[in-house]
Coordinates of C-alpha atoms in Angstrom, one line a residue:
X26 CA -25.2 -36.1 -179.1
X27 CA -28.5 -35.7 -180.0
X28 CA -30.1 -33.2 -183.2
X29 CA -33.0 -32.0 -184.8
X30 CA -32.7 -32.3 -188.5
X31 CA -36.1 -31.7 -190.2
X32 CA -35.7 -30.5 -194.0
X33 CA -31.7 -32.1 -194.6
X34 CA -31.5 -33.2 -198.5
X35 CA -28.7 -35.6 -199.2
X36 CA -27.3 -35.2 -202.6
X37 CA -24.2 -37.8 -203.2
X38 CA -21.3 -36.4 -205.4
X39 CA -20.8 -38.7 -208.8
X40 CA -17.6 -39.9 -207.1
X41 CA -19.5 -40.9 -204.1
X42 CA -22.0 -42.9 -206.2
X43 CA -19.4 -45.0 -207.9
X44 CA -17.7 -46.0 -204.8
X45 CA -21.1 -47.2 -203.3
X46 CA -22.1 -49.2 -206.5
X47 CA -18.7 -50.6 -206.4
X48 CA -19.3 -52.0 -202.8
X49 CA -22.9 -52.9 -203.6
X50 CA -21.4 -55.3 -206.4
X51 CA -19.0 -56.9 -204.4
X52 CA -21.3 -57.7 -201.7
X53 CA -23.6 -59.6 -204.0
X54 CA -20.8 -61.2 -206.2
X55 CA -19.3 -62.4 -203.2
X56 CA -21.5 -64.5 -201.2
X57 CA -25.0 -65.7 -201.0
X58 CA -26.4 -62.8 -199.4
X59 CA -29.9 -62.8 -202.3
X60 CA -30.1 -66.4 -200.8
X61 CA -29.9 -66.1 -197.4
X62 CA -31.1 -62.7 -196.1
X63 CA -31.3 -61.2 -192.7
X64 CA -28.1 -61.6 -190.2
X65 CA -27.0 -64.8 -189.4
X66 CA -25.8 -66.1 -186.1
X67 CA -22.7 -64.7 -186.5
X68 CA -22.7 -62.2 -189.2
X69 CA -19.3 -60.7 -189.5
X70 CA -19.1 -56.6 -190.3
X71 CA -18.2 -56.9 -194.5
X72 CA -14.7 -55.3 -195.3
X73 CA -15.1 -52.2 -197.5
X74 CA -12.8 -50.0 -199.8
X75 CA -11.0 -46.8 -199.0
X76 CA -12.8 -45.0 -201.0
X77 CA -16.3 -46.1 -199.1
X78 CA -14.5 -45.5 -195.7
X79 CA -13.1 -41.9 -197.2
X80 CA -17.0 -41.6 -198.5
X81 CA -18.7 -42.1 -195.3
X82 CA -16.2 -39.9 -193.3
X83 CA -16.6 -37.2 -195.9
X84 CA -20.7 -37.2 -195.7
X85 CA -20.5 -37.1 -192.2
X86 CA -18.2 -34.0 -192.1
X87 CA -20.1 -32.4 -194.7
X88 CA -23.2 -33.0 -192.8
X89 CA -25.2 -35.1 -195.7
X90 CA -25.5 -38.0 -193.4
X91 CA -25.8 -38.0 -189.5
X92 CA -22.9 -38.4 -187.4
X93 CA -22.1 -42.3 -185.8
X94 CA -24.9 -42.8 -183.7
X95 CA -26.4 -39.5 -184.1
X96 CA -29.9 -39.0 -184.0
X97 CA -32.3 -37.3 -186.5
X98 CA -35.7 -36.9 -187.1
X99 CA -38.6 -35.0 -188.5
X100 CA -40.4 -32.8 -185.8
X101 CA -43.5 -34.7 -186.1
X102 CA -41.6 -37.5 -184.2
X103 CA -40.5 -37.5 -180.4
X104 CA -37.9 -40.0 -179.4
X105 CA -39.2 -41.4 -175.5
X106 CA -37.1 -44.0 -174.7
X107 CA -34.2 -46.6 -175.8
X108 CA -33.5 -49.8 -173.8
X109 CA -30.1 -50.6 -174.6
X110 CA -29.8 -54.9 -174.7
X111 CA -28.9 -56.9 -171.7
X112 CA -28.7 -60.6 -171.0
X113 CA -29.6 -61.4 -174.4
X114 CA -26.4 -59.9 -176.6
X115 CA -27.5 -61.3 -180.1
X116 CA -29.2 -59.6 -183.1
X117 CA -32.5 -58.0 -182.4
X118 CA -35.6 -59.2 -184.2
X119 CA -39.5 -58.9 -184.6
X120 CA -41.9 -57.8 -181.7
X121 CA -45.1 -58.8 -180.8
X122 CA -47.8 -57.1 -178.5
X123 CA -50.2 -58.0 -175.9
X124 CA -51.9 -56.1 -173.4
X125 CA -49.5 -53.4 -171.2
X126 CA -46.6 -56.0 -173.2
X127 CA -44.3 -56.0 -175.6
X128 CA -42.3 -59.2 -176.8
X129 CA -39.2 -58.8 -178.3
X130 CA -37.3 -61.6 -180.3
X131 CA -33.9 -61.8 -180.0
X132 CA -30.8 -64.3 -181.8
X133 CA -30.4 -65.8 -178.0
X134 CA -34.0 -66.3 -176.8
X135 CA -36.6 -63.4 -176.3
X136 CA -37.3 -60.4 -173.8
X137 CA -40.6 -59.1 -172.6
X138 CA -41.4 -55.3 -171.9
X139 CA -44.0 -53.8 -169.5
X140 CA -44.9 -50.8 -171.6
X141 CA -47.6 -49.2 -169.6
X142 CA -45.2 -46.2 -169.4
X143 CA -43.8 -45.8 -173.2
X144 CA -41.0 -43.1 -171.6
X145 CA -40.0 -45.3 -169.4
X146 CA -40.4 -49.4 -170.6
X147 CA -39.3 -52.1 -167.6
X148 CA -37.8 -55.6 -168.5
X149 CA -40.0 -58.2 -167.0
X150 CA -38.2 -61.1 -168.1
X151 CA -35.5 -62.3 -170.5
X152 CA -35.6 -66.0 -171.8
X153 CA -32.1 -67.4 -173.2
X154 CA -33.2 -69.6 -175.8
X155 CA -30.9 -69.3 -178.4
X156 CA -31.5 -70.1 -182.6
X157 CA -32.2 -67.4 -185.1
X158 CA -34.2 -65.5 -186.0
X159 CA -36.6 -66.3 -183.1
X160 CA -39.1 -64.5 -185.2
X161 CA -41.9 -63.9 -182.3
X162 CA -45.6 -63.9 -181.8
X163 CA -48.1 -64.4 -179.1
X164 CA -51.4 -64.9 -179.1
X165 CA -53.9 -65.7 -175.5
X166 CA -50.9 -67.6 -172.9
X167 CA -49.2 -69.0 -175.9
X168 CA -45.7 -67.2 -177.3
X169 CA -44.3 -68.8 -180.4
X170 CA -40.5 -68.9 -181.7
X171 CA -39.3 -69.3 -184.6
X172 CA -35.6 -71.5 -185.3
X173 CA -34.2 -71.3 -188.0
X174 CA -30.1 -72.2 -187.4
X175 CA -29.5 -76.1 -187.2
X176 CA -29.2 -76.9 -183.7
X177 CA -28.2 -80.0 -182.0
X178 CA -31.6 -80.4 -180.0
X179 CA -34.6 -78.9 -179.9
X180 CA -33.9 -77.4 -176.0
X181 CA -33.1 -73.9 -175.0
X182 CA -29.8 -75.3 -174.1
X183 CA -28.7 -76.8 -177.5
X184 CA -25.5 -76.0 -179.4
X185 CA -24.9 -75.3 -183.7
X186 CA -24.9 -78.4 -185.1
X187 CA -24.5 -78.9 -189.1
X188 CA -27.7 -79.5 -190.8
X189 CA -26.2 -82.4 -192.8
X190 CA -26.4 -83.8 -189.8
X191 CA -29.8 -85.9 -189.3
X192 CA -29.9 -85.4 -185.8
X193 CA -30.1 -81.8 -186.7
X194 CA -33.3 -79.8 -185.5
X195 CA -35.0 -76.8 -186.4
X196 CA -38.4 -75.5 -186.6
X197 CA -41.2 -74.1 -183.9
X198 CA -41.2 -73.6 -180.4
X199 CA -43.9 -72.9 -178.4
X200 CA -43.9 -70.9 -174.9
X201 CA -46.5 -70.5 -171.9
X202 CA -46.9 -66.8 -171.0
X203 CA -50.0 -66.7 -168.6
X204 CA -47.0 -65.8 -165.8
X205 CA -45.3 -63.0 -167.9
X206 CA -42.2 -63.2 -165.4
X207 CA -41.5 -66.7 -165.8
X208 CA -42.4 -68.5 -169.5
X209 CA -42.3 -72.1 -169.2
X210 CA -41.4 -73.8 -172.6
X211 CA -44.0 -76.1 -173.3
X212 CA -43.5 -77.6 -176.7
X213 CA -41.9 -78.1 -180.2
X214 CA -42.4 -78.8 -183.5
X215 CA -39.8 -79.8 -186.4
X216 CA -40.2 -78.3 -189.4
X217 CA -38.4 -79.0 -193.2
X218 CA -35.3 -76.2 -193.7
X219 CA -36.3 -75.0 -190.1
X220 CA -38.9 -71.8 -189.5
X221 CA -37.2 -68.4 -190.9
X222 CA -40.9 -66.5 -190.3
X223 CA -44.3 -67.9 -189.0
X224 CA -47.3 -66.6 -189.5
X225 CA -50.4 -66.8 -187.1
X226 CA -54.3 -67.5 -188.1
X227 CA -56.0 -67.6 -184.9
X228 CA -59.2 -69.8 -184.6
X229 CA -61.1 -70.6 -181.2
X230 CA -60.3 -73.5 -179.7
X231 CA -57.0 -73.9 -182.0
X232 CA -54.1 -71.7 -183.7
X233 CA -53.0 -72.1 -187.2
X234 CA -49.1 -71.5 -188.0
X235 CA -47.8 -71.1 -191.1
X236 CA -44.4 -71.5 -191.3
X237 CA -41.9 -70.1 -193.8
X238 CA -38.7 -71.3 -194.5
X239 CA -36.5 -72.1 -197.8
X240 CA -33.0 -72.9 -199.4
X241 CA -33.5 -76.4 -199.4
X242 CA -30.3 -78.8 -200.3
X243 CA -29.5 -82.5 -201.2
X244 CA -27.2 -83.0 -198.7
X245 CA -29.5 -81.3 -195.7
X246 CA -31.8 -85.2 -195.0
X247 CA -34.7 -82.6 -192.9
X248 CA -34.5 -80.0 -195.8
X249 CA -34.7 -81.7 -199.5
X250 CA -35.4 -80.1 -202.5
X251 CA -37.5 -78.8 -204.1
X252 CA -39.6 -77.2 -201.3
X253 CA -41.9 -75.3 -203.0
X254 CA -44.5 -74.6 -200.6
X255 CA -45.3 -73.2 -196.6
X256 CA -45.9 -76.0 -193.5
X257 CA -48.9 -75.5 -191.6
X258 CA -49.3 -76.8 -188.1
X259 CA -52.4 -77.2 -185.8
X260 CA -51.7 -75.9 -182.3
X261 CA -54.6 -76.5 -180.0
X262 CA -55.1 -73.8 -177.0
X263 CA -55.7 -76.0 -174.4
X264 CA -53.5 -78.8 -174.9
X265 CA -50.0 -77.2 -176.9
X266 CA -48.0 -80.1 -176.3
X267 CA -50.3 -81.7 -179.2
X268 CA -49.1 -79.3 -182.0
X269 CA -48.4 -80.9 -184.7
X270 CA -47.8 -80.4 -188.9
X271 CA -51.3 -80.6 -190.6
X272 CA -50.8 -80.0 -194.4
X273 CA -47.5 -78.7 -196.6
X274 CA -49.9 -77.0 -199.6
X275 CA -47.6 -76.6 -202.5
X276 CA -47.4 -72.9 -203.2
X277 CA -45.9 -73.3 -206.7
X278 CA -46.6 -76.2 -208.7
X279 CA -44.1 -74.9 -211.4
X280 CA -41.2 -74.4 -209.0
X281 CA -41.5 -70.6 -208.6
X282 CA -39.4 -67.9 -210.2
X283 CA -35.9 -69.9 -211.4
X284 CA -33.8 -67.0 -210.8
X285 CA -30.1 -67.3 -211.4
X286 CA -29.1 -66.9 -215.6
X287 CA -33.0 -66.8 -216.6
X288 CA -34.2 -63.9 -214.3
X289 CA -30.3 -61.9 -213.3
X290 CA -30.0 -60.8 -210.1
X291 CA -33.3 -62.3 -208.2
X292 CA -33.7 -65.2 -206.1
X293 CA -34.8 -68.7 -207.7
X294 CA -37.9 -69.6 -205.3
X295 CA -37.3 -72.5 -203.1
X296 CA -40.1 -71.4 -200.6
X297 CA -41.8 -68.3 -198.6
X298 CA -39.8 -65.9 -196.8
X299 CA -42.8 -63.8 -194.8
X300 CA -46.8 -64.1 -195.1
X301 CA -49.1 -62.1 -193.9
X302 CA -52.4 -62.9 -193.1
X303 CA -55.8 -61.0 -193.1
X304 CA -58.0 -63.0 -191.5
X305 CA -61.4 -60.5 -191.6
X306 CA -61.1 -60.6 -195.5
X307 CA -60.1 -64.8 -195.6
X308 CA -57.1 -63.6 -197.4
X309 CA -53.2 -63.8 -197.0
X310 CA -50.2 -62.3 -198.9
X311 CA -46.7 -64.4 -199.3
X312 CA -43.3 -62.7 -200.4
X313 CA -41.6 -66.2 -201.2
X314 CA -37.9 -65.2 -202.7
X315 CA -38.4 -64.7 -206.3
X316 CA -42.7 -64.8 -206.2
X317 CA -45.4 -62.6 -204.5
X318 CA -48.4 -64.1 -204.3
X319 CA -52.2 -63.7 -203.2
X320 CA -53.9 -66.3 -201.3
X321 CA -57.4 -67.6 -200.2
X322 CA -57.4 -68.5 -196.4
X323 CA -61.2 -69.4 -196.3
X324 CA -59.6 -72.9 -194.8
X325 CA -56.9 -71.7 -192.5
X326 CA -55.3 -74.8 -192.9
X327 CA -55.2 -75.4 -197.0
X328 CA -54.6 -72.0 -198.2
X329 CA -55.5 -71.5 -201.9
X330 CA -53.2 -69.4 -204.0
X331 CA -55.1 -66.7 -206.4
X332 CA -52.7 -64.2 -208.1
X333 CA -48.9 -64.5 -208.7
X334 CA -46.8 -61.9 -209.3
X335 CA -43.0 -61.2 -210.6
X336 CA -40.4 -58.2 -210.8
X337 CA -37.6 -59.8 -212.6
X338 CA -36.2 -56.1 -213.0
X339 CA -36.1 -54.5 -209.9
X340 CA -37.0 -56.9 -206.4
X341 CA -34.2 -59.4 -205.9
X342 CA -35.9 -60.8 -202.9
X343 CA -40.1 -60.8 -202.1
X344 CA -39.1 -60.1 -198.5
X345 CA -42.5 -59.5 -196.6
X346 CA -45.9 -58.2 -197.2
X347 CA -48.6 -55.5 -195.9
X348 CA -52.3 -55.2 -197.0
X349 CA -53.9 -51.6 -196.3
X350 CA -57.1 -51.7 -194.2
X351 CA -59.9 -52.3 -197.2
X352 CA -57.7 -55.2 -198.6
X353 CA -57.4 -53.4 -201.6
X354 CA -53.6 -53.0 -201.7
X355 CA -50.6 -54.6 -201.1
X356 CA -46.9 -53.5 -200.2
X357 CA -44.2 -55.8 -201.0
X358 CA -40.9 -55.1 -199.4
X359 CA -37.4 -56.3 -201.2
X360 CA -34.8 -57.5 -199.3
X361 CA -32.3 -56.3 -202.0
X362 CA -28.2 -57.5 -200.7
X363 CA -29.9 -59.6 -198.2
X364 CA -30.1 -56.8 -195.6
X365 CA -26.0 -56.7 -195.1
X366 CA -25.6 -54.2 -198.3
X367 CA -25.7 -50.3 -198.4
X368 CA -28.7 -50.2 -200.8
X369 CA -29.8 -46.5 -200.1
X370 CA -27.8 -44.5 -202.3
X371 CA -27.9 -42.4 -205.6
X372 CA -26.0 -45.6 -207.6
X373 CA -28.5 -48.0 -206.3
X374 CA -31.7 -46.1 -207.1
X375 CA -35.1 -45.3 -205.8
X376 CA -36.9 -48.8 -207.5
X377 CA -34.1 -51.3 -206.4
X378 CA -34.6 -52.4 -202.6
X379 CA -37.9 -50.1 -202.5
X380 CA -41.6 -51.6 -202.1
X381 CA -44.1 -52.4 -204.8
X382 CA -47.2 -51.0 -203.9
X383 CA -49.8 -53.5 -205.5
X384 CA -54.0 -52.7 -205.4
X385 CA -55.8 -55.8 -205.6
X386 CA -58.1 -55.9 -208.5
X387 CA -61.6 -57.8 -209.3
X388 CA -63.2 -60.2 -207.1
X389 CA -62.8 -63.9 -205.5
X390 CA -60.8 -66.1 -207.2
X391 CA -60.4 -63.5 -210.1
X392 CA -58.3 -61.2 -207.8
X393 CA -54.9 -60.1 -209.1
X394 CA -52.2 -57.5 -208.2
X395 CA -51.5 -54.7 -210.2
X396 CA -48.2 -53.0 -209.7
X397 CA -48.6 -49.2 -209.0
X398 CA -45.3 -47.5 -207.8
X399 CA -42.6 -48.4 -205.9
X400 CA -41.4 -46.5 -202.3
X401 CA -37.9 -46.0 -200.8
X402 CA -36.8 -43.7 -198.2
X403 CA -35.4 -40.1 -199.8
X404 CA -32.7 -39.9 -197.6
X405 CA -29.1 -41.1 -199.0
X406 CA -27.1 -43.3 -196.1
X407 CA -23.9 -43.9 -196.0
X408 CA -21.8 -46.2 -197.6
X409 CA -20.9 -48.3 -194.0
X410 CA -25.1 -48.4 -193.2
X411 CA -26.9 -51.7 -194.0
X412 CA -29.9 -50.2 -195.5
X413 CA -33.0 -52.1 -196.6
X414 CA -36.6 -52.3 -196.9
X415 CA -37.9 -54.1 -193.8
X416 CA -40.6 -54.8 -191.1
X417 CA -43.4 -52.3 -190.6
X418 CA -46.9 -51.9 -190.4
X419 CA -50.3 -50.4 -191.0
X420 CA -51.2 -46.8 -188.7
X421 CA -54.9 -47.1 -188.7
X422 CA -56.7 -44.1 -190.2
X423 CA -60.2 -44.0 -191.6
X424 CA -60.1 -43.4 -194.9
X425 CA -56.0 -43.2 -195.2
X426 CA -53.5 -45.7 -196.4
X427 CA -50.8 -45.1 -194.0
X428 CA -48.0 -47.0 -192.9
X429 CA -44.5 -46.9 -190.2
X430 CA -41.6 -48.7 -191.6
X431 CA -37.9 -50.2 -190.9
X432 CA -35.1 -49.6 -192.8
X433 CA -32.5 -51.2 -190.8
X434 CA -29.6 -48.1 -190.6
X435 CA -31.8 -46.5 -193.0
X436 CA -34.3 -46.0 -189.6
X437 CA -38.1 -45.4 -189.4
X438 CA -39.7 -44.1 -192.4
X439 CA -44.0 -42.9 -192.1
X440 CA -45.1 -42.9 -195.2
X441 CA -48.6 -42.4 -197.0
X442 CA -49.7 -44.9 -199.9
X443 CA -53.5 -43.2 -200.1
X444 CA -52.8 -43.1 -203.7
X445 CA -50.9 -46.0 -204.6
X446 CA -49.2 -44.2 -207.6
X447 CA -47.7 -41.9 -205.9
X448 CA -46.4 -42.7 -202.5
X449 CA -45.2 -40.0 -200.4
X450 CA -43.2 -40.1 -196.8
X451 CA -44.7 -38.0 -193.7
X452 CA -42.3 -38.6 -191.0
X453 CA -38.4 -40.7 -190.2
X454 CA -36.2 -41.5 -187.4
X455 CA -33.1 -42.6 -187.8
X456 CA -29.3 -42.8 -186.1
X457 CA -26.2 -42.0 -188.1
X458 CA -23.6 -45.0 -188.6
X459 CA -23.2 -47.5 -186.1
X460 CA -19.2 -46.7 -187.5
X461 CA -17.4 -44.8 -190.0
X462 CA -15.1 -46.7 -191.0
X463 CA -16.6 -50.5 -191.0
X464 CA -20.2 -52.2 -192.2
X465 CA -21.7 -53.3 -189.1
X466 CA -24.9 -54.4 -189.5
X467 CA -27.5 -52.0 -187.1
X468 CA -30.9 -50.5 -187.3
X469 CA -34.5 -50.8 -187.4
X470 CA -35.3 -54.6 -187.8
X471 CA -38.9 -53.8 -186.9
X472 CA -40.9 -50.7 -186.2
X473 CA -44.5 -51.2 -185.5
X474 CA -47.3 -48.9 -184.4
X475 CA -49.4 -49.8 -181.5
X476 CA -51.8 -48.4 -179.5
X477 CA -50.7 -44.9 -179.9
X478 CA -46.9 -45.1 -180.3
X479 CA -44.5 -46.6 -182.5
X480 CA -41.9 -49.2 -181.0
X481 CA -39.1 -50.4 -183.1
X482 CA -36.5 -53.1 -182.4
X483 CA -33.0 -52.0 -183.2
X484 CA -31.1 -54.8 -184.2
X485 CA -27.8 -52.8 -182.3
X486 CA -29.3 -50.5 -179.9
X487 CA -31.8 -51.8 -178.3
X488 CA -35.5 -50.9 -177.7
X489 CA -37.0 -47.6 -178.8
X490 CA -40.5 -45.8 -178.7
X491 CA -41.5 -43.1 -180.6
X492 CA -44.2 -41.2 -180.2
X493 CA -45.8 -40.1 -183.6
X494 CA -47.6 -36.2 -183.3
X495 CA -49.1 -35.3 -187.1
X496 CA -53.0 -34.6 -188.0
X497 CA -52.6 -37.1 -190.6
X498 CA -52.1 -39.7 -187.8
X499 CA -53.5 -38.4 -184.8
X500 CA -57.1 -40.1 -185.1
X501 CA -55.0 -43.8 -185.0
X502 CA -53.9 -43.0 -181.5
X503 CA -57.9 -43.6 -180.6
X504 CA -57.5 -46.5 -181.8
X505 CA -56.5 -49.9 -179.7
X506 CA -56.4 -53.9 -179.2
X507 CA -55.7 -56.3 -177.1
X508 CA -53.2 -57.8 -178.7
X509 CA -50.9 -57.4 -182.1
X510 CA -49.2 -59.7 -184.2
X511 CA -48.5 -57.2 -187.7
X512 CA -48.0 -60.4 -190.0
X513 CA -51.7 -61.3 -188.2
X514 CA -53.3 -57.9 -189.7
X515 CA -56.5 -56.6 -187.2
X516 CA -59.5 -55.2 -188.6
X517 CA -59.0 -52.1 -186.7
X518 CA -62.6 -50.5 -187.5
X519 CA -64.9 -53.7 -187.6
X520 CA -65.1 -55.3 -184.2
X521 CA -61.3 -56.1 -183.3
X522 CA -60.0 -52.8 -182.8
X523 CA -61.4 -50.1 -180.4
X524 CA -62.4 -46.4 -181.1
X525 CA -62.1 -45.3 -177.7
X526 CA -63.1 -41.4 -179.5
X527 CA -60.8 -39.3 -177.7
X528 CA -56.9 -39.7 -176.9
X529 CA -55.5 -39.6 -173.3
X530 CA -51.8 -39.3 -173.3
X531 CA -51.9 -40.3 -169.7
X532 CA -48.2 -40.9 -169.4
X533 CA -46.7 -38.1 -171.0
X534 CA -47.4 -36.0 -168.4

């Protein structure tokens, strides 16, 4: 069933907020979820009380939150499509874009979209190649995976293998797409504690890869402590099977925020989780764990930290970062329960699992980030729904600070950050609860804009577009590239994006 819900205000009963802080606390007093965030390979729905179950069933009935699988939105947003998953039946992941393509990363390997027709997306191929996340970019012929699960080999056909194990093998893979229907994998590169993220910074003749990856341990021989900074490897165009590492700068020199009894609550920094480069303004922005920092990328492949910044109160995990389109902010995102947790209720709170929204301040090396405000969606979810602060990116508008974001089962937020104080949301799509009754882990792992519409990877339910109607937005749908990578941040209005000055919805006809 399908509904329009456009002004619904969720207010949680006292009662209601206990029971969700009770489950909240258990999650993170149970298992390493700050450490590790994001699904893993086989993430198993968490139990939960009776009194959760008997919350979400009791929201639903009483129409605060959206019934299992039902769909909501505000009537700025139009639902086009969903592609439901096929060959590949693990956890969905990031996307990438190119062309008429979209790229779509995948726990077992990775599926590629012709989008030409938003309403109507066709599958063009689907690559098995398991070993999360598979984290996803492309950039020219070349497709890049991230693998970050020990494996036994570096092939698509390898098994789980423990990472105390030598033999063990994680790290970068690297695809040929010039024939979209048929990817030929073409090389690989180990990297220490395995690639959880990797970051692009495209040059000419070669591409630079910064790779992010932590929780380091003694008795892991390709993953020893302490790691305390981000590989970088040389890929060069023409000749990929010569990629190799280049440099290992050491991000933190003091060993990052030590977490655990000093700092309560946030992750002790044993590396970078996301980074996101800007490569018009020589600048990049790292959520590593415990730290967010600002970096100089003037040399793509010895990046020079400049500012360094810590919430010991509310962020329990620097998750992944977005600069607005003068380089003058920055949103952090916290990955608060690890992604696994129901964070988006009245007990947790508006600052705890929301952005930061940082503005940059001063010049060159004398740069630093000033908190302004945090951001979190204003609609209450459930107490089954994994909700969280993830993936999303920049909606280009002149003059505007504007931005489409996933919240896992907390869906697709728009939201406006013009003034950095005071943040406000334009727009959401979301599903009710993948169940009632259980925590499954669901939603929005990514939702990007792109050349007019917004596409979003459900980790659950597939594929979906969205097309985004709103005067605030509408001048970003003359806006295009040839290809996006959103941790690889355009300069939409200065030579790599294109103001094609009016907008011709030729396929919603």
């Amino acid at each position: 069933m399908t509904s329009l819900h456009t002004t619904r205000v969720r207010r949680r009963r006292l009662g209601v907020a206990a029971a969700a802080a009770g489950l909240f606390a258990t999650l993170l007093v149970a298992g390493p979820a700050v450490a590790t965030p994001d699904p893993g390979d086989a993430s198993a729905p968490a139990k939960i009380s009776a009194a959760a179950v008997a919350d979400a069933t009791a929201a639903i009935k009483s129409g605060e939150i959206p019934g299992v699988d039902e769909i909501v939105h505000s009537r700025n947003i139009e639902h086009l499509s969903n592609t439901p998953k096929d060959a590949l039946a693990g956890t969905n992941s990031d996307l990438a874009f190119q062309g008429k393509y979209a790229f779509a990363g995948n726990y077992d390997g990775f599926r590629i979209f012709d989008i030409s027709n938003p309403k109507a997306p066709k599958t063009v191929a689907q690559v098995l190649c398991p070993g999360s996340q598979n984290d996803i970019t492309v950039s020219g012929d070349l497709l890049f995976l991230s693998t970050d699960s020990s494996r036994s080999d570096n092939s698509c056909s390898s098994v789980t293998q423990p990472a105390s194990e030598k033999s063990s093998w994680e790290g970068m893979k690297i695809f040929d797409i010039s024939d979209k229907r048929n990817p030929q994998y073409v090389a690989a590169v180990e990297t220490a504690c395995g690639s959880h993220t990797h970051t692009l910074v495209p040059e000419r003749k070669d591409v630079y890869i910064y790779v992010s990856s932590y929780s380091p341990s003694a008795s892991f021989p390709d993953c020893q402590p302490p790691h305390d900074g981000i590989t970088v490897i040389k890929v060069p165009r023409k000749a990929p099977e010569k990629s190799s590492i280049v440099n290992f700068p050491l991000l933190f020199p003091d060993g990052g925020n030590p977490g655990g009894t000093t700092n309560p609550g946030v992750s002790t920094t044993s590396g970078c989780h996301d980074i996101t480069v800007l490569p018009s303004k020589d600048l990049a922005a790292g959520a590593c764990m415990g730290d967010g920092i600002l970096l100089d990328i003037k040399n793509p492949a010895r990046p020079k930290v400049i500012d360094r910044v810590q919430d010991n109160v509310n962020f329990a995990f620097w998750h992944s970062a977005t600069f607005n389109q003068d380089a003058d902010k920055v949103v952090f995102t916290d990955e608060l329960g690890g992604g696994g947790a129901a964070t988006c209720n009245e007990a947790i709170g508006p600052n705890k699992g929301a952005d930061g929204i940082y503005d940059i301040v001063g010049r060159g090396d004398h740069r630093k980030l000033v908190f302004r405000s945090y951001y979190k969606i204003p609609r209450y979810q459930g107490s089954t729904e994994n909700c969280v602060a993830h993936n999303g990116s920049i909606i280009p508008v002149k003059g505007r600070d504007i931005m489409v974001q996933a919240w896992y089962q907390g869906g697709i937020s728009v939201w406006d950050f013009t003034n950095s104080s005071r943040p406000t949301e334009i727009g959401y799509f979301e599903r009710g609860p993948l169940s009632a009754t259980t925590n499954a882990t669901g939603g929005s792992w990514s939702a990007y804009y792109y050349n007019g519409y917004i596409y979003s990877n459900d980790i659950a339910k597939g594929f979906d577009v969205l097309k985004l109607d709103d005067r605030r937005t509408d001048p970003a749908k003359r806006v295009r590239v040839d290809e996006l990578n959103v941790q690889t941040q355009p300069d939409y209005f200065d030579g790599h994006g294109h103001d094609h000055g009016h907008d011709h919805d030729r396929h919603d006809d």
